[in-house]
mmCIF file of C-alpha atoms and ligand atoms in Angstrom:
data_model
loop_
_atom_site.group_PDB
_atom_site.id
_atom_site.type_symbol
_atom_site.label_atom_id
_atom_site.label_comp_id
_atom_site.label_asym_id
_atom_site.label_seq_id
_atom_site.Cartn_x
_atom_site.Cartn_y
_atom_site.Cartn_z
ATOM 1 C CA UNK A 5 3.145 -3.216 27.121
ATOM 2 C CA UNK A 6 2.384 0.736 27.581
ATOM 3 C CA UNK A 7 1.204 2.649 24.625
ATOM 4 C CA UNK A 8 0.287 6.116 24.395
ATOM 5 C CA UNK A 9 -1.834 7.006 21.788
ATOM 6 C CA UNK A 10 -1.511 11.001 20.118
ATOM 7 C CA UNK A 11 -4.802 12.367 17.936
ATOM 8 C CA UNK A 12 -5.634 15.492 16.702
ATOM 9 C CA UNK A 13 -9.508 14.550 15.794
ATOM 10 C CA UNK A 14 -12.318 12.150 15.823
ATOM 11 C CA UNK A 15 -9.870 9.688 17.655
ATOM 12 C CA UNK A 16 -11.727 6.457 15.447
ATOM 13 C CA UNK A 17 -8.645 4.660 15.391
ATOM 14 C CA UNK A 18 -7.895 5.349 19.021
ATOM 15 C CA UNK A 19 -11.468 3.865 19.336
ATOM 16 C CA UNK A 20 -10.483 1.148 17.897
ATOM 17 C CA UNK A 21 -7.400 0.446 19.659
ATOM 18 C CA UNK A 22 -9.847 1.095 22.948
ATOM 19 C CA UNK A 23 -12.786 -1.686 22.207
ATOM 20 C CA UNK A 24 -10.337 -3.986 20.607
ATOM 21 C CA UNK A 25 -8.252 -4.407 24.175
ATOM 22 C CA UNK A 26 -11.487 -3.946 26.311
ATOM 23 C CA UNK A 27 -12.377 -7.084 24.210
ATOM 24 C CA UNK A 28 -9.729 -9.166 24.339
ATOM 25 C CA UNK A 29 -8.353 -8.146 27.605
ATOM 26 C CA UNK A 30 -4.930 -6.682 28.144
ATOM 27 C CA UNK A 31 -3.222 -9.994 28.359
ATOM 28 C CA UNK A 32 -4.550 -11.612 25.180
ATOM 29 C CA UNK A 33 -3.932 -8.468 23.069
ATOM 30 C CA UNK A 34 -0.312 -7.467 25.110
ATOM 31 C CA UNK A 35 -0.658 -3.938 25.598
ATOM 32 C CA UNK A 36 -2.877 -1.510 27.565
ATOM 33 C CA UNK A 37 -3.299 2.583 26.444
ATOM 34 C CA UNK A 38 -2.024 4.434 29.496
ATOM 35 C CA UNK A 39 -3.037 7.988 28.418
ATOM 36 C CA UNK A 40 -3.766 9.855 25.406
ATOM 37 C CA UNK A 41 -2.304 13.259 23.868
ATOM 38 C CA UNK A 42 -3.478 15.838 21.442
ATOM 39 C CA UNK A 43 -2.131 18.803 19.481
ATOM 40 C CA UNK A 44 -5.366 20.762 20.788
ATOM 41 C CA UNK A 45 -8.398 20.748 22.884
ATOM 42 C CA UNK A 46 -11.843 20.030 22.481
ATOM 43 C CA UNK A 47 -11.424 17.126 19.801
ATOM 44 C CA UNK A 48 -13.858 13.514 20.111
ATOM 45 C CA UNK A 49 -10.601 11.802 20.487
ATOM 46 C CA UNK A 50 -9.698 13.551 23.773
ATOM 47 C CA UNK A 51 -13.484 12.741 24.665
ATOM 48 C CA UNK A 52 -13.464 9.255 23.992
ATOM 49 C CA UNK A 53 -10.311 8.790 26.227
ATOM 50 C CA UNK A 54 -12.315 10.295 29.098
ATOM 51 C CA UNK A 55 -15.093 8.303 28.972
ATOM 52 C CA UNK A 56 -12.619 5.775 28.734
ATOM 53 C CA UNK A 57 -11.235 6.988 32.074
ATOM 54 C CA UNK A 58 -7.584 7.476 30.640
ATOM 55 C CA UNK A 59 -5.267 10.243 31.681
ATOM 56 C CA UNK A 60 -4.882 12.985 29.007
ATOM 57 C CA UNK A 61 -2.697 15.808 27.949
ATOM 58 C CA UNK A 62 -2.695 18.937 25.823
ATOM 59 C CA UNK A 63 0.287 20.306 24.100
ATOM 60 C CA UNK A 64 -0.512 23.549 21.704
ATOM 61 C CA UNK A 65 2.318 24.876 19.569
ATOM 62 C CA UNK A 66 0.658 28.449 20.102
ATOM 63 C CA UNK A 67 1.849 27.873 23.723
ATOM 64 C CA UNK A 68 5.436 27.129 23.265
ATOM 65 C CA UNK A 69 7.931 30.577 22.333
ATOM 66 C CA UNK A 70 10.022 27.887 19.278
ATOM 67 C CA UNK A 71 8.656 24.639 17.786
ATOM 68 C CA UNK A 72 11.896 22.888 19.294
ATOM 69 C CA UNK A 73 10.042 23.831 23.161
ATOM 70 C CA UNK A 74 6.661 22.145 22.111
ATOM 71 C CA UNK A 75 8.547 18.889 20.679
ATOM 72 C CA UNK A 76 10.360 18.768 23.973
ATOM 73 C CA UNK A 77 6.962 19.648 26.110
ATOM 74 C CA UNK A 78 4.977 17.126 24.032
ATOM 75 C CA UNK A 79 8.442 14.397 24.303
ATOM 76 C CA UNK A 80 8.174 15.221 28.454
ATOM 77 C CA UNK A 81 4.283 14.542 28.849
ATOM 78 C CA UNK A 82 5.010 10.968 26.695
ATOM 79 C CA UNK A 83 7.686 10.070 28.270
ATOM 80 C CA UNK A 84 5.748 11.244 32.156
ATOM 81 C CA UNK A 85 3.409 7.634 31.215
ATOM 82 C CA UNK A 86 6.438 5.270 30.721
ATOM 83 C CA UNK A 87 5.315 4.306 27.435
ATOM 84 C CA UNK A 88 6.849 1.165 25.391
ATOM 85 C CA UNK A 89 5.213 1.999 22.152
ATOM 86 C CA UNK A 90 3.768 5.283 21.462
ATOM 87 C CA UNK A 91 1.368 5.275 18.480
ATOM 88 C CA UNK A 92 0.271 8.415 16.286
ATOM 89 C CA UNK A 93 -3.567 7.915 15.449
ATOM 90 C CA UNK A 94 -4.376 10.803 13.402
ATOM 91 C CA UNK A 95 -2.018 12.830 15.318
ATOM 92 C CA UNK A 96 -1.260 15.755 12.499
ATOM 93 C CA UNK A 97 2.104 17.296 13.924
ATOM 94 C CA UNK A 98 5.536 16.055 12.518
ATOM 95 C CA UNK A 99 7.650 15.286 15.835
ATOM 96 C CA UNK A 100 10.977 17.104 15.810
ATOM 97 C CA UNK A 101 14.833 15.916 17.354
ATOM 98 C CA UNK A 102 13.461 15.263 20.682
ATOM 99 C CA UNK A 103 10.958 13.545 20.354
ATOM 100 C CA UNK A 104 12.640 10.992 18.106
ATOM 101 C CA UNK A 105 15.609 10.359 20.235
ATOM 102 C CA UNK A 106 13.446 9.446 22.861
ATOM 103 C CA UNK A 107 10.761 7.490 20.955
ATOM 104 C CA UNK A 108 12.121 6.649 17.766
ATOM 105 C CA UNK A 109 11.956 3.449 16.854
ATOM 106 C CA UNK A 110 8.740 2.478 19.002
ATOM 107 C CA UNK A 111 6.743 5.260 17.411
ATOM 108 C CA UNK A 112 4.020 4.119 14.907
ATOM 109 C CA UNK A 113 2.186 6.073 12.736
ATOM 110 C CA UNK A 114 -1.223 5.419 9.963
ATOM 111 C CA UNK A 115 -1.319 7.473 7.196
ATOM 112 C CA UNK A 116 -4.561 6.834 4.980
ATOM 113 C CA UNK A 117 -2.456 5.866 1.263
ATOM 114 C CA UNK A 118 0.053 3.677 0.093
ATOM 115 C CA UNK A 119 3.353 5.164 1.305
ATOM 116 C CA UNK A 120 5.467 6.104 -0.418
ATOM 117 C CA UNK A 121 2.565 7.247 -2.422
ATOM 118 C CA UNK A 122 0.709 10.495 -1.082
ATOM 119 C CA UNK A 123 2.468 11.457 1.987
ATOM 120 C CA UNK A 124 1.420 14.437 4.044
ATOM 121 C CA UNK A 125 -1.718 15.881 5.592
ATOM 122 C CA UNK A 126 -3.970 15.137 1.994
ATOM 123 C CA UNK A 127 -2.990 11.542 1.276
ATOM 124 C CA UNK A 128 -6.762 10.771 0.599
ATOM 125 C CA UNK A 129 -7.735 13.649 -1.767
ATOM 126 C CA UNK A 130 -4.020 13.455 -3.523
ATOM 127 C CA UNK A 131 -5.014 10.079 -4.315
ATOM 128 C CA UNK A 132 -8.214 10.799 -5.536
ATOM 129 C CA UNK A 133 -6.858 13.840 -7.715
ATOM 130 C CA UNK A 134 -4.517 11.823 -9.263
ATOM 131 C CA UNK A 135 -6.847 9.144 -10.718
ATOM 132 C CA UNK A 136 -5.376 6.374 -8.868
ATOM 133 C CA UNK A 137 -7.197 3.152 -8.745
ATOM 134 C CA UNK A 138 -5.898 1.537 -6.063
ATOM 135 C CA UNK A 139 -5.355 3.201 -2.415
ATOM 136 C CA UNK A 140 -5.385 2.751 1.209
ATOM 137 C CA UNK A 141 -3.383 2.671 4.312
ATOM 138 C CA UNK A 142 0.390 2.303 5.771
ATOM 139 C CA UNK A 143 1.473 1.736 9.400
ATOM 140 C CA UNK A 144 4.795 2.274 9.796
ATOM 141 C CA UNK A 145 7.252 3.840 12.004
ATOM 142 C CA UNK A 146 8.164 7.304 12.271
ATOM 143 C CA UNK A 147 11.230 9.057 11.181
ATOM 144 C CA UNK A 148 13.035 12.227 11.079
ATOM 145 C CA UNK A 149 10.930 12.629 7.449
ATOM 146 C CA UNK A 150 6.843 12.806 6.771
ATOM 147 C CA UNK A 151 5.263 9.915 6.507
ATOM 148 C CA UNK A 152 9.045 8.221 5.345
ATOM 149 C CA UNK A 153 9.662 5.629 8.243
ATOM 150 C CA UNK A 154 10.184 1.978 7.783
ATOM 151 C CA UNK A 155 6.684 0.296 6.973
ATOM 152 C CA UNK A 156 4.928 -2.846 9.192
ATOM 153 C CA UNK A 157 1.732 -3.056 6.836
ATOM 154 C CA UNK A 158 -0.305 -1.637 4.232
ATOM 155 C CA UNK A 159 -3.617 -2.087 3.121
ATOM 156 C CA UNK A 160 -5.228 -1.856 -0.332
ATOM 157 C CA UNK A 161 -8.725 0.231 -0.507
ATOM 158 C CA UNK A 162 -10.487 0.013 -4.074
ATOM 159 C CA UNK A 163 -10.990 3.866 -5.696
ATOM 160 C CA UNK A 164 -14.520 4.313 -6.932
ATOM 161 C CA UNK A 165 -15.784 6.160 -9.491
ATOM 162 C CA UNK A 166 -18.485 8.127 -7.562
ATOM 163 C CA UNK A 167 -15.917 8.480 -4.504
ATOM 164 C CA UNK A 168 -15.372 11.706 -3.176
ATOM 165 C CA UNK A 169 -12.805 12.435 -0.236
ATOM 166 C CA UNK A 170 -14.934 11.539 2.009
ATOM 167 C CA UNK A 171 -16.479 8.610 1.531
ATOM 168 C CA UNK A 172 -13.564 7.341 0.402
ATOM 169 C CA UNK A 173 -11.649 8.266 3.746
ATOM 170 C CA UNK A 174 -14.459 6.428 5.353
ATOM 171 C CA UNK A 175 -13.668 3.424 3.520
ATOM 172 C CA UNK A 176 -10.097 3.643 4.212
ATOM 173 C CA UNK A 177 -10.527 4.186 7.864
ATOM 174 C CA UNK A 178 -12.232 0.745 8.116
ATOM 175 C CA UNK A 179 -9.270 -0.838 6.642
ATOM 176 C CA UNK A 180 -7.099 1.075 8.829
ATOM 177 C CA UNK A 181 -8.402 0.672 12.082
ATOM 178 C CA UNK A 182 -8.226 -3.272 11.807
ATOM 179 C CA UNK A 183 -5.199 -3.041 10.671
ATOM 180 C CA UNK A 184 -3.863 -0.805 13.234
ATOM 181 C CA UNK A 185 -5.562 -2.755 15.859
ATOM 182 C CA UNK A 186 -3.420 -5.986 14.363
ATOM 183 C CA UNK A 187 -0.066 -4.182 14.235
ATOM 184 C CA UNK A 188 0.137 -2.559 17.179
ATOM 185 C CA UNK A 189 -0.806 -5.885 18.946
ATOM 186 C CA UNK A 190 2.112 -8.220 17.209
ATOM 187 C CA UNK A 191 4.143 -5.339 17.678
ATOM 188 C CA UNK A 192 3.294 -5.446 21.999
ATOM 189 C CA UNK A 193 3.225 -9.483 21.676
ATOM 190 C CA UNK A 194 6.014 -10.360 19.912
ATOM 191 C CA UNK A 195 8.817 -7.563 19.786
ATOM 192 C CA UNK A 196 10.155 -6.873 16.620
ATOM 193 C CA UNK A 197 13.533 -5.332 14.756
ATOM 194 C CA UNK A 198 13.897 -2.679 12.437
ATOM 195 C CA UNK A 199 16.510 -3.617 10.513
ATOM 196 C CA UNK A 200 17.019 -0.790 7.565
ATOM 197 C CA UNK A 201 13.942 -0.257 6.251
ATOM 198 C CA UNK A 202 12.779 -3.610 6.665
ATOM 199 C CA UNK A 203 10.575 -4.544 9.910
ATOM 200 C CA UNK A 204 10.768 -8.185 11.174
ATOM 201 C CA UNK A 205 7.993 -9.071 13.554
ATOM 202 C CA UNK A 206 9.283 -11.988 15.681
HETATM 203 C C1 GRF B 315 -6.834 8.686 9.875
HETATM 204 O O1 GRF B 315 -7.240 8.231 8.592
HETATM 205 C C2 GRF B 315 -5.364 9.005 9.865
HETATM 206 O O2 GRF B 315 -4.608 8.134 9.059
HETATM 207 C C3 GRF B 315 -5.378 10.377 9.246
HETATM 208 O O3 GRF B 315 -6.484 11.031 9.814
HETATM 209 C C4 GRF B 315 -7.433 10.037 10.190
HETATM 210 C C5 GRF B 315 -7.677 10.194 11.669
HETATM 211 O O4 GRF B 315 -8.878 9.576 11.943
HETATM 212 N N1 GRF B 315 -4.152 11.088 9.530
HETATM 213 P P1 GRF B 315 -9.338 9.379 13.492
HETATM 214 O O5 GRF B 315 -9.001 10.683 14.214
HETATM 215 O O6 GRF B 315 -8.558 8.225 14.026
HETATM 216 O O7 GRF B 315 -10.799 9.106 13.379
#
């Protein structure tokens, strides 16, 4: 299977994605990244695709006259790799109408909380500034909402006392890049349904 992966910063989870099928092989783990796509330039994710050799692309809002002409620029440069599954790794742009009738339902997103707890760009800090005790990451798959799509996993990240947003990011982001890595694979291997807002894996 073809994924293309979208980030906005560090690109950790893309990382992730990178050494887990350079480890594996393409075969074992079903899928191979094709290219890689960002909201804006000069991010480490766009950095570690190169030095991974992949294809890349750029599409800025600032450069498109309506938001409707950069969803349709940043749907054309997706769909110009042939992807199966295209997979939103810290990618911090809601998709509009064109977009999602081309890739809904194979688009994947992580969001760093418990869906539907904490959506939106602070999931982390909202978390934190709400006392919770309990946090920690959703893949699911996108929909014409934020963060509102039909979830494949979650995982559960402990709140500490002395966390700030940071650290406890960090601590998230190791949960979520396995279980990114694991998702996206079963999703390449096996195929899977969405049926409602229930996912069945095959
Ligand atoms: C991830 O925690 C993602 O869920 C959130 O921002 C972080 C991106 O990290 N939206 P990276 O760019 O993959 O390192």
């Amino acid at each position: 299977k073809r994924l293309v992966v979208l980030v906005s910063g560090s690109g950790t989870n893309l990382q992730a994605l990178l050494d887990a099928i350079a480890t594996i092989g393409v075969d074992a783990y079903g899928a191979e990244i094709v290219a890689v796509g960002a909201d804006r330039g000069d991010i480490e994710g766009l950095a570690r695709a190169e030095r991974a050799g992949l294809p890349t692309f750029v599409c800025r809002v600032k450069d498109f006259g309506t938001r409707e002409e950069w969803d349709t620029a940043l749907a054309e440069a997706v769909s110009a790799h042939e992807p199966d599954l295209v997979v939103s790794a810290g990618f911090m742009k809601i998709v509009g109408k064109e977009f999602l009738a081309r890739f809904g339902g194979r688009f994947v997103n992580t969001h760093p909380a418990l869906l539907p707890s904490f959506p939106g760009a602070h999931g982390v800090r909202d978390a934190l500034a709400y006392g919770a005790r309990v946090t920690g990451c959703t893949v699911h798959f996108v929909d014409d909402g934020v963060d509102t799509g039909p979830i494949i996993a979650q995982g559960v990240v402990e709140i500490r006392d002395e966390d700030d947003e940071s650290a406890l990011h960090e601590r998230i982001k190791e949960v979520e890049r396995r279980l990114l890595v694991e998702v996206v694979g079963r999703l390449a291997r096996n195929g899977y349904r969405i049926e409602g807002r229930k996912v069945v894996i095959q």
